[in-house]
Amino acid sequence: MSSQKQYKTLFKATSLFGIVEVLRLFLKLVINFAAGRILGVQGFGLVGLIENTTQLITSFTNFGINFIGIREIAAKKGVNEQEFQKTIKAINFFSIATGLLAAIVSIVLSSLLSKLTFETTDYYIWFILLSVYFVFTSLTQNKIIFLEGTQNFSKLIRINILSNAVNTVVVILSYYFFKINGIIIAMILSAIVTYLIYLKLTLVPNTNIKLTTNEKQTYFKEYIKSGSLMALNVFIGFLCYYVIRIFLKDHNSAYLSYYNVGNIILVSYLGMIFIAMSKYFFPKLTQTIKEKDDSNLLINNQLEMSLLVILPAILIVYSFGNELISLFFSKDFKPAYSILIFGLLSIVFRGFNYAIGYLFLAHKNYKQYFIINALSDVLNAVLSIILFNKIGLYGIGLAILVNYVLSSIYIYFYVNKVYDFKLNKATKTLFLGSVLITACLIWLYFNLNAHYFFIIAVVLAILSLFFSVLKFDSYIFDNKIKNKIKSLF
């Protein structure tokens, strides 16, 4: 596939999922707006803490089935129909088993989880009730893995839009009527509603193929072996985030809310770019991994596209960060902007890691993937605590930045040596330029009057947006926009 044709395919797939993620972002903003006003600053911080706890349990029990399942289905599709059907059935069984395991863990450890989260065992019933959430989430996961693995994007997009819209209403009503208790009620109802929508609209093909007991054991052993490191990896990541949140909560509960807002902007809002791109990118990379030139081209194109989207978004947040926080949360959360000063630059390096890091998963190099991410998560927790004590909220953003810079350096040298991966000239120039522009803006923030900083940030945001549009026009639309502008003059 030619570079331009592949770029157009990437852009089309990313645009479709980008629309979904923008809608999801808007609905998430509506939920956060409601949560900030209905639950207050402390209640909003509690939402993040509970979600982190559930993510901790899920990561410990699901053995990375979301990545492994997508990879296996994508790799088997169109190769051997019988093996393809067996893989789907095995992944369904395994996913349900992991959901039941999560539910059991939540029930058995309910008192301990309540003590760790709220410093009292009074809320143990919350974690018993959350067992329902884990079961229905695993049932939904089956459907998502199938749709993503088979690259049935149109159906996945329609279901995503519907489920997100319905769940927004469910969550806000739960917060409104049940206040703090509504956090748990919202999670359970959302999990049930999402599953029912996926069950109704996702039609997994029926098959007469049945797995023998020995086949189930073989598949399960393979998935557990492959997924154990990934499960431990994700668990360590959420555990480190949990440690940071508990540290901030003990220091001052308001800081926990600021951290939650900063994390939402850096991971959920700006991170939606990576979610949109991964839907097509990861299955496609798995299919092209045997052809080194094709996979290198795919990764370079993906990284370049990521940077063209990321840089304008980052500069816009630098320009209007305080206003956006006030609008989407409330003015009480404005201190969270301090986290973004260094944290926004980390998004550039995160995009780099995101595009190249999938090589490890595509090659089934789970061990190296585990080492990189585990060290990165631990380092982030340690640096966040140390730097917060020294320079406050700025330190949290700086910790994230240092963490991503170091992991980027290691990842690039490793894939260059082991997989002979290389950045092409255009991608390398764009990456270094993005780093330089953002780093200069950070320096200006600490050395210029706020008014002048705002003007420069807005000008850079406009220029970067214009540059990205021209680049996309060149790669995808055959300079139609450029020629149209020329014709006007």
Short mmCIF file of N, CA and C in Angstrom, two decimals, residues 17 21 84 109 141 237 274 285 316 369 387 454 481 484:
data_model
loop_
_atom_site.label_atom_id
_atom_site.label_comp_id
_atom_site.label_asym_id
_atom_site.label_seq_id
_atom_site.Cartn_x
_atom_site.Cartn_y
_atom_site.Cartn_z
N PHE A 17 -13.82 7.37 14.22
CA PHE A 17 -13.74 7.17 15.66
C PHE A 17 -13.49 8.49 16.39
N GLU A 21 -15.35 9.89 19.63
CA GLU A 21 -14.63 10.32 20.83
C GLU A 21 -14.94 11.77 21.19
N PHE A 84 -10.69 -19.47 13.52
CA PHE A 84 -11.24 -18.15 13.81
C PHE A 84 -12.46 -18.26 14.72
N LEU A 109 -13.00 -8.93 49.19
CA LEU A 109 -12.15 -7.86 49.74
C LEU A 109 -12.92 -6.57 50.02
N GLN A 141 -17.54 -6.45 27.23
CA GLN A 141 -16.19 -6.54 26.67
C GLN A 141 -16.12 -7.59 25.57
N GLY A 237 0.06 -0.10 37.18
CA GLY A 237 -0.25 1.26 36.75
C GLY A 237 -1.36 1.88 37.58
N PHE A 274 -5.74 9.22 21.05
CA PHE A 274 -5.08 7.92 20.95
C PHE A 274 -6.10 6.79 20.90
N LEU A 285 -1.84 -3.11 12.39
CA LEU A 285 -0.42 -3.37 12.64
C LEU A 285 -0.19 -4.86 12.85
N ILE A 316 -4.04 24.97 22.24
CA ILE A 316 -5.34 25.55 22.59
C ILE A 316 -5.57 25.47 24.10
N TYR A 369 7.24 -5.22 27.12
CA TYR A 369 6.15 -4.27 27.32
C TYR A 369 5.88 -4.09 28.81
N LEU A 387 8.15 15.49 43.80
CA LEU A 387 8.08 16.81 43.18
C LEU A 387 6.89 17.62 43.69
N PHE A 454 -0.54 34.72 26.91
CA PHE A 454 -1.80 34.36 26.26
C PHE A 454 -1.76 34.68 24.77
N ILE A 481 -7.94 22.11 -0.69
CA ILE A 481 -8.17 23.29 0.16
C ILE A 481 -7.19 24.40 -0.23
N LYS A 484 -8.17 25.95 -3.47
CA LYS A 484 -9.38 26.76 -3.31
C LYS A 484 -9.03 28.13 -2.73
#
